[in-house]
PDB file of C-alpha atoms in Angstrom:
ATOM      1  CA  MET I   1       0.706  10.610  17.676  1.00 39.00           C
ATOM      2  CA  LYS I   2       2.612   9.986  20.853  1.00 44.00           C
ATOM      3  CA  MET I   3       4.260   6.646  21.549  1.00 40.00           C
ATOM      4  CA  THR I   4       3.961   5.797  25.216  1.00 47.00           C
ATOM      5  CA  SER I   5       5.677   2.428  25.258  1.00 44.00           C
ATOM      6  CA  VAL I   6       7.625   0.081  23.071  1.00 41.00           C
ATOM      7  CA  GLU I   7       7.174  -3.666  23.461  1.00 45.00           C
ATOM      8  CA  ASP I   8      10.016  -4.593  21.124  1.00 44.00           C
ATOM      9  CA  PHE I   9      11.530  -3.500  17.845  1.00 50.00           C
ATOM     10  CA  GLY I  10      14.125  -4.517  15.293  1.00 60.00           C
ATOM     11  CA  LEU I  11      16.935  -2.723  13.526  1.00 77.00           C
ATOM     12  CA  ARG I  12      19.248  -3.271  10.577  1.00 83.00           C
ATOM     13  CA  LEU I  13      22.880  -4.093  11.252  1.00 86.00           C
ATOM     14  CA  GLU I  14      24.989  -2.274   8.648  1.00 90.00           C
ATOM     15  CA  LYS I  15      28.453  -2.768  10.138  1.00 89.00           C
ATOM     16  CA  THR I  16      29.938  -4.927  12.856  1.00 87.00           C
ATOM     17  CA  THR I  17      30.759  -1.925  15.021  1.00 86.00           C
ATOM     18  CA  ASP I  18      26.985  -1.436  15.450  1.00 86.00           C
ATOM     19  CA  VAL I  19      26.758  -4.596  17.585  1.00 88.00           C
ATOM     20  CA  ALA I  20      27.895  -2.806  20.755  1.00 86.00           C
ATOM     21  CA  GLU I  21      25.281  -0.113  20.227  1.00 84.00           C
ATOM     22  CA  LEU I  22      22.562  -2.710  19.625  1.00 82.00           C
ATOM     23  CA  ASN I  23      23.591  -4.458  22.824  1.00 83.00           C
ATOM     24  CA  SER I  24      22.994  -1.244  24.766  1.00 82.00           C
ATOM     25  CA  LEU I  25      19.318  -1.252  23.726  1.00 78.00           C
ATOM     26  CA  GLU I  26      16.962  -3.143  26.006  1.00 71.00           C
ATOM     27  CA  LYS I  27      13.959  -3.762  23.771  1.00 70.00           C
ATOM     28  CA  CYS I  28      15.612  -4.718  20.491  1.00 73.00           C
ATOM     29  CA  ASN I  29      14.968  -8.400  19.865  1.00 74.00           C
ATOM     30  CA  SER I  30      15.325  -8.643  16.106  1.00 83.00           C
ATOM     31  CA  VAL I  31      17.918  -7.471  13.613  1.00 88.00           C
ATOM     32  CA  ALA I  32      18.189  -7.528   9.843  1.00 90.00           C
ATOM     33  CA  VAL I  33      21.681  -8.079   8.506  1.00 93.00           C
ATOM     34  CA  SER I  34      23.280  -6.169   5.655  1.00 93.00           C
ATOM     35  CA  ARG I  35      25.409  -7.972   3.105  1.00 93.00           C
ATOM     36  CA  ASN I  36      28.220  -5.597   4.167  1.00 93.00           C
ATOM     37  CA  ILE I  37      28.682  -7.676   7.327  1.00 93.00           C
ATOM     38  CA  LYS I  38      31.602 -10.083   7.097  1.00 94.00           C
ATOM     39  CA  PRO I  39      31.656 -12.978   9.579  1.00 94.00           C
ATOM     40  CA  GLU I  40      35.396 -12.602  10.130  1.00 95.00           C
ATOM     41  CA  ASP I  41      34.874  -8.993  11.302  1.00 94.00           C
ATOM     42  CA  ILE I  42      32.370  -9.922  14.019  1.00 93.00           C
ATOM     43  CA  THR I  43      34.026  -9.719  17.433  1.00 92.00           C
ATOM     44  CA  GLU I  44      30.991  -9.468  19.704  1.00 91.00           C
ATOM     45  CA  ARG I  45      27.769 -11.469  19.997  1.00 89.00           C
ATOM     46  CA  LEU I  46      24.360  -9.879  20.223  1.00 87.00           C
ATOM     47  CA  LYS I  47      22.975 -10.081  23.759  1.00 84.00           C
ATOM     48  CA  SER I  48      19.199  -9.651  23.638  1.00 78.00           C
ATOM     49  CA  VAL I  49      18.604 -10.260  19.940  1.00 80.00           C
ATOM     50  CA  HIS I  50      17.444 -13.790  19.178  1.00 83.00           C
ATOM     51  CA  SER I  51      16.179 -13.247  15.650  1.00 89.00           C
ATOM     52  CA  ILE I  52      18.155 -12.426  12.507  1.00 92.00           C
ATOM     53  CA  THR I  53      16.478 -11.535   9.225  1.00 93.00           C
ATOM     54  CA  PHE I  54      18.125 -12.113   5.867  1.00 95.00           C
ATOM     55  CA  ALA I  55      16.485 -10.604   2.785  1.00 92.00           C
ATOM     56  CA  LYS I  56      16.731 -11.983  -0.741  1.00 93.00           C
ATOM     57  CA  LEU I  57      19.074 -14.801   0.301  1.00 94.00           C
ATOM     58  CA  GLN I  58      20.402 -16.920  -2.578  1.00 95.00           C
ATOM     59  CA  ASP I  59      22.094 -20.333  -2.687  1.00 96.00           C
ATOM     60  CA  ASP I  60      25.588 -18.863  -2.992  1.00 97.00           C
ATOM     61  CA  GLU I  61      25.034 -16.802   0.198  1.00 97.00           C
ATOM     62  CA  VAL I  62      24.015 -19.644   2.529  1.00 96.00           C
ATOM     63  CA  ALA I  63      27.524 -20.197   3.935  1.00 96.00           C
ATOM     64  CA  TRP I  64      27.822 -16.453   4.619  1.00 96.00           C
ATOM     65  CA  ALA I  65      24.412 -16.303   6.351  1.00 96.00           C
ATOM     66  CA  VAL I  66      25.176 -19.326   8.540  1.00 95.00           C
ATOM     67  CA  ALA I  67      28.592 -17.908   9.509  1.00 95.00           C
ATOM     68  CA  VAL I  68      27.061 -14.521  10.377  1.00 94.00           C
ATOM     69  CA  ALA I  69      24.331 -16.160  12.477  1.00 93.00           C
ATOM     70  CA  GLU I  70      26.869 -18.348  14.309  1.00 91.00           C
ATOM     71  CA  LYS I  71      29.010 -15.331  15.212  1.00 92.00           C
ATOM     72  CA  LEU I  72      26.168 -12.920  16.060  1.00 90.00           C
ATOM     73  CA  LEU I  73      23.425 -14.860  17.799  1.00 88.00           C
ATOM     74  CA  PRO I  74      23.781 -15.330  21.535  1.00 83.00           C
ATOM     75  CA  GLU I  75      24.512 -18.734  22.934  1.00 77.00           C
ATOM     76  CA  THR I  76      21.463 -20.079  24.706  1.00 65.00           C
ATOM     77  CA  HIS I  77      21.970 -20.058  28.442  1.00 53.00           C
ATOM     78  CA  GLN I  78      18.911 -21.918  29.716  1.00 52.00           C
ATOM     79  CA  ASP I  79      20.135 -21.695  33.309  1.00 50.00           C
ATOM     80  CA  ARG I  80      19.866 -17.895  33.218  1.00 52.00           C
ATOM     81  CA  LEU I  81      16.217 -17.932  32.133  1.00 52.00           C
ATOM     82  CA  PRO I  82      13.231 -17.873  34.483  1.00 54.00           C
ATOM     83  CA  ALA I  83      12.015 -21.420  35.192  1.00 57.00           C
ATOM     84  CA  HIS I  84       8.866 -21.049  33.069  1.00 52.00           C
ATOM     85  CA  LEU I  85      10.968 -20.192  29.993  1.00 54.00           C
ATOM     86  CA  ARG I  86      13.482 -23.038  30.273  1.00 52.00           C
ATOM     87  CA  THR I  87      12.819 -25.409  27.419  1.00 58.00           C
ATOM     88  CA  GLY I  88      16.197 -27.048  26.983  1.00 55.00           C
ATOM     89  CA  LYS I  89      16.061 -25.837  23.388  1.00 55.00           C
ATOM     90  CA  ALA I  90      17.746 -23.031  21.554  1.00 57.00           C
ATOM     91  CA  LEU I  91      15.824 -19.768  21.341  1.00 73.00           C
ATOM     92  CA  ASN I  92      17.379 -18.239  18.242  1.00 87.00           C
ATOM     93  CA  GLN I  93      15.651 -17.971  14.903  1.00 91.00           C
ATOM     94  CA  LEU I  94      16.409 -17.037  11.328  1.00 94.00           C
ATOM     95  CA  ILE I  95      13.848 -15.207   9.223  1.00 92.00           C
ATOM     96  CA  LEU I  96      14.199 -15.300   5.449  1.00 94.00           C
ATOM     97  CA  LYS I  97      12.291 -12.617   3.564  1.00 91.00           C
ATOM     98  CA  ARG I  98      11.873 -12.683  -0.206  1.00 86.00           C
ATOM     99  CA  TRP I  99      14.420 -15.516  -0.457  1.00 90.00           C
ATOM    100  CA  PHE I 100      15.613 -17.081  -3.706  1.00 91.00           C
ATOM    101  CA  LEU I 101      16.907 -20.413  -2.423  1.00 92.00           C
ATOM    102  CA  THR I 102      16.471 -23.676  -4.283  1.00 92.00           C
ATOM    103  CA  ARG I 103      15.774 -26.939  -2.477  1.00 93.00           C
ATOM    104  CA  SER I 104      19.538 -27.536  -2.513  1.00 95.00           C
ATOM    105  CA  GLY I 105      20.174 -24.157  -0.863  1.00 95.00           C
ATOM    106  CA  LEU I 106      17.553 -24.821   1.804  1.00 95.00           C
ATOM    107  CA  GLU I 107      19.089 -28.244   2.499  1.00 96.00           C
ATOM    108  CA  GLU I 108      22.511 -26.623   2.875  1.00 96.00           C
ATOM    109  CA  LEU I 109      21.029 -24.074   5.277  1.00 96.00           C
ATOM    110  CA  LEU I 110      19.481 -26.821   7.404  1.00 95.00           C
ATOM    111  CA  ASN I 111      22.567 -29.058   7.313  1.00 94.00           C
ATOM    112  CA  THR I 112      25.030 -26.327   8.265  1.00 91.00           C
ATOM    113  CA  SER I 113      22.973 -24.265  10.729  1.00 87.00           C
ATOM    114  CA  ASP I 114      24.371 -23.672  14.181  1.00 79.00           C
ATOM    115  CA  PRO I 115      22.827 -25.930  16.863  1.00 79.00           C
ATOM    116  CA  ASN I 116      21.801 -22.686  18.570  1.00 80.00           C
ATOM    117  CA  ILE I 117      19.119 -22.171  15.882  1.00 87.00           C
ATOM    118  CA  ALA I 118      15.662 -23.256  17.053  1.00 88.00           C
ATOM    119  CA  SER I 119      13.599 -22.203  14.071  1.00 91.00           C
ATOM    120  CA  ILE I 120      13.682 -20.862  10.549  1.00 94.00           C
ATOM    121  CA  PHE I 121      10.799 -18.797   9.173  1.00 92.00           C
ATOM    122  CA  LEU I 122      10.509 -18.748   5.394  1.00 92.00           C
ATOM    123  CA  GLU I 123       8.336 -16.017   3.932  1.00 89.00           C
ATOM    124  CA  VAL I 124       6.780 -17.605   0.834  1.00 84.00           C
ATOM    125  CA  HIS I 125       5.962 -15.679  -2.339  1.00 79.00           C
ATOM    126  CA  GLU I 126       4.614 -16.732  -5.707  1.00 72.00           C
ATOM    127  CA  HIS I 127       8.082 -16.803  -7.317  1.00 69.00           C
ATOM    128  CA  HIS I 128       9.067 -19.783  -5.156  1.00 72.00           C
ATOM    129  CA  THR I 129       9.219 -23.111  -6.947  1.00 78.00           C
ATOM    130  CA  ILE I 130       9.475 -25.438  -3.946  1.00 85.00           C
ATOM    131  CA  THR I 131       6.805 -28.131  -4.298  1.00 87.00           C
ATOM    132  CA  ASP I 132       4.683 -29.455  -1.446  1.00 88.00           C
ATOM    133  CA  GLU I 133       6.621 -32.731  -1.590  1.00 93.00           C
ATOM    134  CA  GLU I 134       9.935 -30.845  -1.303  1.00 92.00           C
ATOM    135  CA  LYS I 135       8.533 -28.798   1.595  1.00 92.00           C
ATOM    136  CA  SER I 136       7.596 -32.010   3.353  1.00 94.00           C
ATOM    137  CA  LYS I 137      11.094 -33.457   2.892  1.00 95.00           C
ATOM    138  CA  LEU I 138      12.696 -30.215   4.058  1.00 95.00           C
ATOM    139  CA  CYS I 139      10.480 -30.195   7.164  1.00 94.00           C
ATOM    140  CA  GLU I 140      11.551 -33.782   7.857  1.00 95.00           C
ATOM    141  CA  LEU I 141      15.238 -32.814   7.532  1.00 95.00           C
ATOM    142  CA  ALA I 142      14.670 -29.799   9.783  1.00 94.00           C
ATOM    143  CA  GLY I 143      13.074 -32.060  12.389  1.00 92.00           C
ATOM    144  CA  GLN I 144      16.102 -34.356  12.302  1.00 92.00           C
ATOM    145  CA  LYS I 145      18.295 -31.313  12.971  1.00 90.00           C
ATOM    146  CA  GLY I 146      16.073 -30.108  15.841  1.00 87.00           C
ATOM    147  CA  ILE I 147      14.943 -27.056  13.879  1.00 90.00           C
ATOM    148  CA  GLU I 148      11.338 -25.972  13.456  1.00 91.00           C
ATOM    149  CA  LEU I 149      10.702 -24.901   9.870  1.00 92.00           C
ATOM    150  CA  PHE I 150       7.827 -22.498   9.208  1.00 92.00           C
ATOM    151  CA  TRP I 151       6.441 -21.629   5.770  1.00 90.00           C
ATOM    152  CA  HIS I 152       4.659 -18.286   5.995  1.00 84.00           C
ATOM    153  CA  MET I 153       2.710 -16.473   3.293  1.00 78.00           C
ATOM    154  CA  PRO I 154       2.274 -12.821   4.264  1.00 72.00           C
ATOM    155  CA  LYS I 155      -1.338 -11.625   4.286  1.00 67.00           C
ATOM    156  CA  PHE I 156      -0.478  -8.664   2.093  1.00 55.00           C
ATOM    157  CA  HIS I 157       1.072 -11.013  -0.456  1.00 46.00           C
ATOM    158  CA  ASP I 158      -1.809 -11.283  -2.894  1.00 49.00           C
ATOM    159  CA  ASN I 159      -4.755  -8.955  -3.090  1.00 48.00           C
ATOM    160  CA  ARG I 160      -6.258 -10.300  -6.318  1.00 49.00           C
ATOM    161  CA  GLY I 161      -9.928 -11.067  -5.969  1.00 46.00           C
ATOM    162  CA  ILE I 162     -10.412  -8.610  -3.133  1.00 44.00           C
ATOM    163  CA  LYS I 163     -13.307  -6.277  -3.800  1.00 44.00           C
ATOM    164  CA  ARG I 164     -12.564  -2.675  -3.077  1.00 42.00           C
ATOM    165  CA  ARG I 165     -15.150  -0.216  -1.846  1.00 43.00           C
ATOM    166  CA  GLN I 166     -15.819   2.691  -4.111  1.00 41.00           C
TER     167      GLN I 166
END
């Protein structure tokens, strides 16, 4: 199979020295962050990447994740965007995959997030214990902070009840 074009792709950031290399890539718009990354070691912001993915984030890692996002994500420069893309809002997003945050951890994430964060996508799995009422309150808090909060259940999440062809 031959790949003729790439629309966009994401990579994993293992060390802070990789930021310069990521910035040299034109089509990379998403990056996953390794726990090896220390906020105090970050000396350069990402340029074209507006989405950071954290996997298996726990309550005691929220401060680290917020600090990493603040140091890595580009500042939103609305004036540099084409007119049809200028929203006056931040463009950056956080994606949490297979997270293990409690309501308290999610509240901390929302309360301490950089104003440059426009949205947070939470991939939901059956191990999560956040109730619908808590989700509603968290969405309300996110709205007060100017952050869009998305609860997403992956399609591949649960295949029980699916009939298989034989």
